[in-house]
PDB file of C-alpha atoms in Angstrom:
ATOM      1  CA  MET H   1       0.000   0.000   0.000  1.00 42.00           C
ATOM      2  CA  ASP H   2       1.377   3.370  -0.983  1.00 44.00           C
ATOM      3  CA  ARG H   3       1.297   5.935   1.800  1.00 43.00           C
ATOM      4  CA  SER H   4       1.266   9.659   1.256  1.00 41.00           C
ATOM      5  CA  THR H   5       2.051  12.408   3.704  1.00 41.00           C
ATOM      6  CA  GLU H   6       0.653  15.797   4.506  1.00 38.00           C
ATOM      7  CA  GLU H   7       2.787  18.866   4.955  1.00 40.00           C
ATOM      8  CA  VAL H   8       1.393  20.723   7.927  1.00 39.00           C
ATOM      9  CA  SER H   9       2.156  24.192   9.188  1.00 40.00           C
ATOM     10  CA  VAL H  10       0.369  26.081  11.900  1.00 41.00           C
ATOM     11  CA  ALA H  11      -0.943  29.516  10.995  1.00 42.00           C
ATOM     12  CA  PRO H  12      -1.453  32.349  13.500  1.00 46.00           C
ATOM     13  CA  GLY H  13      -4.334  31.549  15.805  1.00 47.00           C
ATOM     14  CA  GLY H  14      -3.593  27.810  15.763  1.00 46.00           C
ATOM     15  CA  ARG H  15      -5.182  27.038  12.387  1.00 45.00           C
ATOM     16  CA  ARG H  16      -3.576  24.286  10.395  1.00 43.00           C
ATOM     17  CA  ARG H  17      -2.596  24.613   6.804  1.00 44.00           C
ATOM     18  CA  GLY H  18      -1.529  21.642   4.767  1.00 46.00           C
ATOM     19  CA  SER H  19      -1.247  20.071   1.391  1.00 47.00           C
ATOM     20  CA  CYS H  20      -1.613  16.461   0.377  1.00 50.00           C
ATOM     21  CA  ARG H  21       0.519  14.537  -2.051  1.00 52.00           C
ATOM     22  CA  ALA H  22      -1.186  12.576  -4.736  1.00 51.00           C
ATOM     23  CA  SER H  23      -0.098   9.015  -5.416  1.00 51.00           C
ATOM     24  CA  GLY H  24      -1.283   7.614  -8.712  1.00 53.00           C
ATOM     25  CA  LEU H  25      -5.005   8.155  -9.152  1.00 53.00           C
ATOM     26  CA  ARG H  26      -5.700   8.405  -5.439  1.00 52.00           C
ATOM     27  CA  ARG H  27      -5.190  11.395  -3.245  1.00 52.00           C
ATOM     28  CA  ARG H  28      -4.570  10.568   0.385  1.00 53.00           C
ATOM     29  CA  CYS H  29      -3.951  12.823   3.336  1.00 53.00           C
ATOM     30  CA  ALA H  30      -2.574  11.924   6.727  1.00 54.00           C
ATOM     31  CA  THR H  31      -4.160  13.847   9.568  1.00 54.00           C
ATOM     32  CA  ILE H  32      -1.933  15.111  12.321  1.00 56.00           C
ATOM     33  CA  VAL H  33      -3.783  16.172  15.457  1.00 52.00           C
ATOM     34  CA  LEU H  34      -1.814  18.650  17.550  1.00 56.00           C
ATOM     35  CA  THR H  35      -4.472  19.107  20.220  1.00 59.00           C
ATOM     36  CA  VAL H  36      -7.672  17.274  21.013  1.00 58.00           C
ATOM     37  CA  PRO H  37     -10.741  19.541  20.852  1.00 59.00           C
ATOM     38  CA  LEU H  38     -12.957  19.503  23.930  1.00 62.00           C
ATOM     39  CA  HIS H  39     -16.072  19.958  21.827  1.00 62.00           C
ATOM     40  CA  ALA H  40     -16.878  20.083  18.163  1.00 59.00           C
ATOM     41  CA  SER H  41     -19.319  22.940  17.737  1.00 62.00           C
ATOM     42  CA  ARG H  42     -19.155  24.854  14.504  1.00 65.00           C
ATOM     43  CA  LEU H  43     -21.525  27.356  13.026  1.00 59.00           C
ATOM     44  CA  THR H  44     -21.074  28.064   9.350  1.00 68.00           C
ATOM     45  CA  GLY H  45     -23.533  30.920   9.210  1.00 76.00           C
ATOM     46  CA  MET H  46     -26.484  32.283  11.076  1.00 79.00           C
ATOM     47  CA  VAL H  47     -29.337  34.598  10.267  1.00 84.00           C
ATOM     48  CA  VAL H  48     -30.450  36.897  13.070  1.00 85.00           C
ATOM     49  CA  ARG H  49     -33.847  38.513  12.721  1.00 90.00           C
ATOM     50  CA  LEU H  50     -34.186  41.783  14.591  1.00 92.00           C
ATOM     51  CA  LYS H  51     -37.097  44.120  15.084  1.00 94.00           C
ATOM     52  CA  PRO H  52     -36.749  47.203  12.869  1.00 94.00           C
ATOM     53  CA  GLU H  53     -36.106  49.467  15.867  1.00 96.00           C
ATOM     54  CA  THR H  54     -33.409  47.127  17.188  1.00 94.00           C
ATOM     55  CA  GLU H  55     -31.749  46.929  13.788  1.00 94.00           C
ATOM     56  CA  SER H  56     -31.872  50.717  13.513  1.00 95.00           C
ATOM     57  CA  ARG H  57     -30.169  51.076  16.905  1.00 96.00           C
ATOM     58  CA  LEU H  58     -27.554  48.499  15.889  1.00 95.00           C
ATOM     59  CA  GLN H  59     -26.824  50.329  12.628  1.00 95.00           C
ATOM     60  CA  GLU H  60     -26.579  53.630  14.501  1.00 96.00           C
ATOM     61  CA  LEU H  61     -24.148  52.158  17.020  1.00 96.00           C
ATOM     62  CA  ALA H  62     -22.102  50.597  14.215  1.00 95.00           C
ATOM     63  CA  ALA H  63     -21.872  53.966  12.463  1.00 96.00           C
ATOM     64  CA  THR H  64     -20.982  55.761  15.709  1.00 96.00           C
ATOM     65  CA  THR H  65     -18.281  53.295  16.770  1.00 95.00           C
ATOM     66  CA  GLY H  66     -16.953  52.427  13.329  1.00 96.00           C
ATOM     67  CA  ARG H  67     -17.398  48.735  14.024  1.00 95.00           C
ATOM     68  CA  ALA H  68     -19.264  46.295  11.821  1.00 93.00           C
ATOM     69  CA  PRO H  69     -22.761  45.280  13.005  1.00 93.00           C
ATOM     70  CA  ASP H  70     -21.801  41.593  13.001  1.00 91.00           C
ATOM     71  CA  ALA H  71     -18.826  42.340  15.291  1.00 92.00           C
ATOM     72  CA  LEU H  72     -21.123  44.209  17.685  1.00 94.00           C
ATOM     73  CA  LEU H  73     -23.577  41.288  17.708  1.00 93.00           C
ATOM     74  CA  GLU H  74     -20.743  38.810  18.294  1.00 91.00           C
ATOM     75  CA  ASP H  75     -19.510  40.822  21.296  1.00 93.00           C
ATOM     76  CA  ALA H  76     -23.029  41.179  22.675  1.00 94.00           C
ATOM     77  CA  MET H  77     -23.734  37.442  22.386  1.00 93.00           C
ATOM     78  CA  ALA H  78     -20.364  36.510  23.892  1.00 93.00           C
ATOM     79  CA  GLY H  79     -21.063  38.773  26.883  1.00 95.00           C
ATOM     80  CA  TYR H  80     -24.603  37.483  27.262  1.00 95.00           C
ATOM     81  CA  LEU H  81     -23.519  33.841  27.164  1.00 95.00           C
ATOM     82  CA  ALA H  82     -20.703  34.479  29.661  1.00 95.00           C
ATOM     83  CA  GLU H  83     -23.234  36.086  31.999  1.00 96.00           C
ATOM     84  CA  LEU H  84     -25.583  33.109  31.621  1.00 96.00           C
ATOM     85  CA  VAL H  85     -22.764  30.732  32.551  1.00 95.00           C
ATOM     86  CA  GLN H  86     -21.966  32.827  35.629  1.00 96.00           C
ATOM     87  CA  VAL H  87     -25.626  32.914  36.732  1.00 96.00           C
ATOM     88  CA  ARG H  88     -25.978  29.177  36.138  1.00 97.00           C
ATOM     89  CA  ARG H  89     -22.905  28.455  38.293  1.00 96.00           C
ATOM     90  CA  MET H  90     -24.219  30.721  41.047  1.00 96.00           C
ATOM     91  CA  LEU H  91     -27.634  29.033  41.010  1.00 95.00           C
ATOM     92  CA  ASP H  92     -26.063  25.567  40.992  1.00 95.00           C
ATOM     93  CA  GLY H  93     -23.892  26.569  43.951  1.00 95.00           C
ATOM     94  CA  ARG H  94     -26.857  27.942  45.879  1.00 93.00           C
ATOM     95  CA  TYR H  95     -28.872  24.807  45.135  1.00 93.00           C
ATOM     96  CA  ASP H  96     -25.975  22.659  46.372  1.00 94.00           C
ATOM     97  CA  ASP H  97     -25.787  24.764  49.573  1.00 94.00           C
ATOM     98  CA  VAL H  98     -29.495  24.252  50.269  1.00 92.00           C
ATOM     99  CA  LYS H  99     -29.401  20.568  49.350  1.00 94.00           C
ATOM    100  CA  SER H 100     -26.403  19.878  51.618  1.00 95.00           C
ATOM    101  CA  GLY H 101     -27.965  21.759  54.548  1.00 93.00           C
ATOM    102  CA  ARG H 102     -25.246  24.444  54.731  1.00 94.00           C
ATOM    103  CA  VAL H 103     -27.963  27.038  54.131  1.00 91.00           C
ATOM    104  CA  THR H 104     -31.577  26.883  55.214  1.00 89.00           C
ATOM    105  CA  PRO H 105     -34.182  28.425  52.922  1.00 89.00           C
ATOM    106  CA  VAL H 106     -36.339  31.273  54.186  1.00 88.00           C
ATOM    107  CA  ASP H 107     -40.071  31.372  53.591  1.00 91.00           C
ATOM    108  CA  GLY H 108     -41.024  34.081  51.071  1.00 91.00           C
ATOM    109  CA  GLU H 109     -43.584  35.722  53.371  1.00 94.00           C
ATOM    110  CA  GLU H 110     -41.067  35.781  56.204  1.00 93.00           C
ATOM    111  CA  ALA H 111     -38.470  37.390  53.932  1.00 93.00           C
ATOM    112  CA  PHE H 112     -40.916  40.159  52.930  1.00 94.00           C
ATOM    113  CA  ASN H 113     -41.871  40.715  56.586  1.00 94.00           C
ATOM    114  CA  ARG H 114     -38.187  41.137  57.491  1.00 93.00           C
ATOM    115  CA  LEU H 115     -37.734  43.684  54.689  1.00 94.00           C
ATOM    116  CA  ARG H 116     -40.814  45.624  55.802  1.00 95.00           C
ATOM    117  CA  ARG H 117     -39.563  45.734  59.406  1.00 95.00           C
ATOM    118  CA  LYS H 118     -36.128  46.936  58.279  1.00 95.00           C
ATOM    119  CA  SER H 119     -37.722  49.640  56.140  1.00 95.00           C
ATOM    120  CA  GLU H 120     -39.945  50.793  58.990  1.00 94.00           C
ATOM    121  CA  ASN H 121     -37.031  50.855  61.436  1.00 93.00           C
ATOM    122  CA  ARG H 122     -35.006  53.038  59.057  1.00 92.00           C
ATOM    123  CA  ARG H 123     -37.878  55.485  58.636  1.00 92.00           C
ATOM    124  CA  HIS H 124     -38.296  55.866  62.399  1.00 89.00           C
ATOM    125  CA  SER H 125     -34.617  56.235  63.243  1.00 81.00           C
TER     126      SER H 125
END
């Protein structure tokens, strides 16, 4: 069996570039994995539908900042998703605290009563 090789170089940002050698009528490439990906998510393209007023605000911000609308949307989504991860971790931690007994939950009515008493005490002091 004839084996071919792939010339691999790593471009800035970790992207691989390579070329395959052809042997006879077949073209074969050897794959060299430098790192193992933790997940394999890949979006090739996405359509985002915005309300006209939201799109207008986005276009205005893009014109004001000199940044492309898609770059602004990418930054906004990245920030939103990071915030969701943070909130999820906080909620999971709080749930674990309650489940383990480290924290005891407070009845909702009792919590509102405490807030009302605090508010009244501040008004009278």
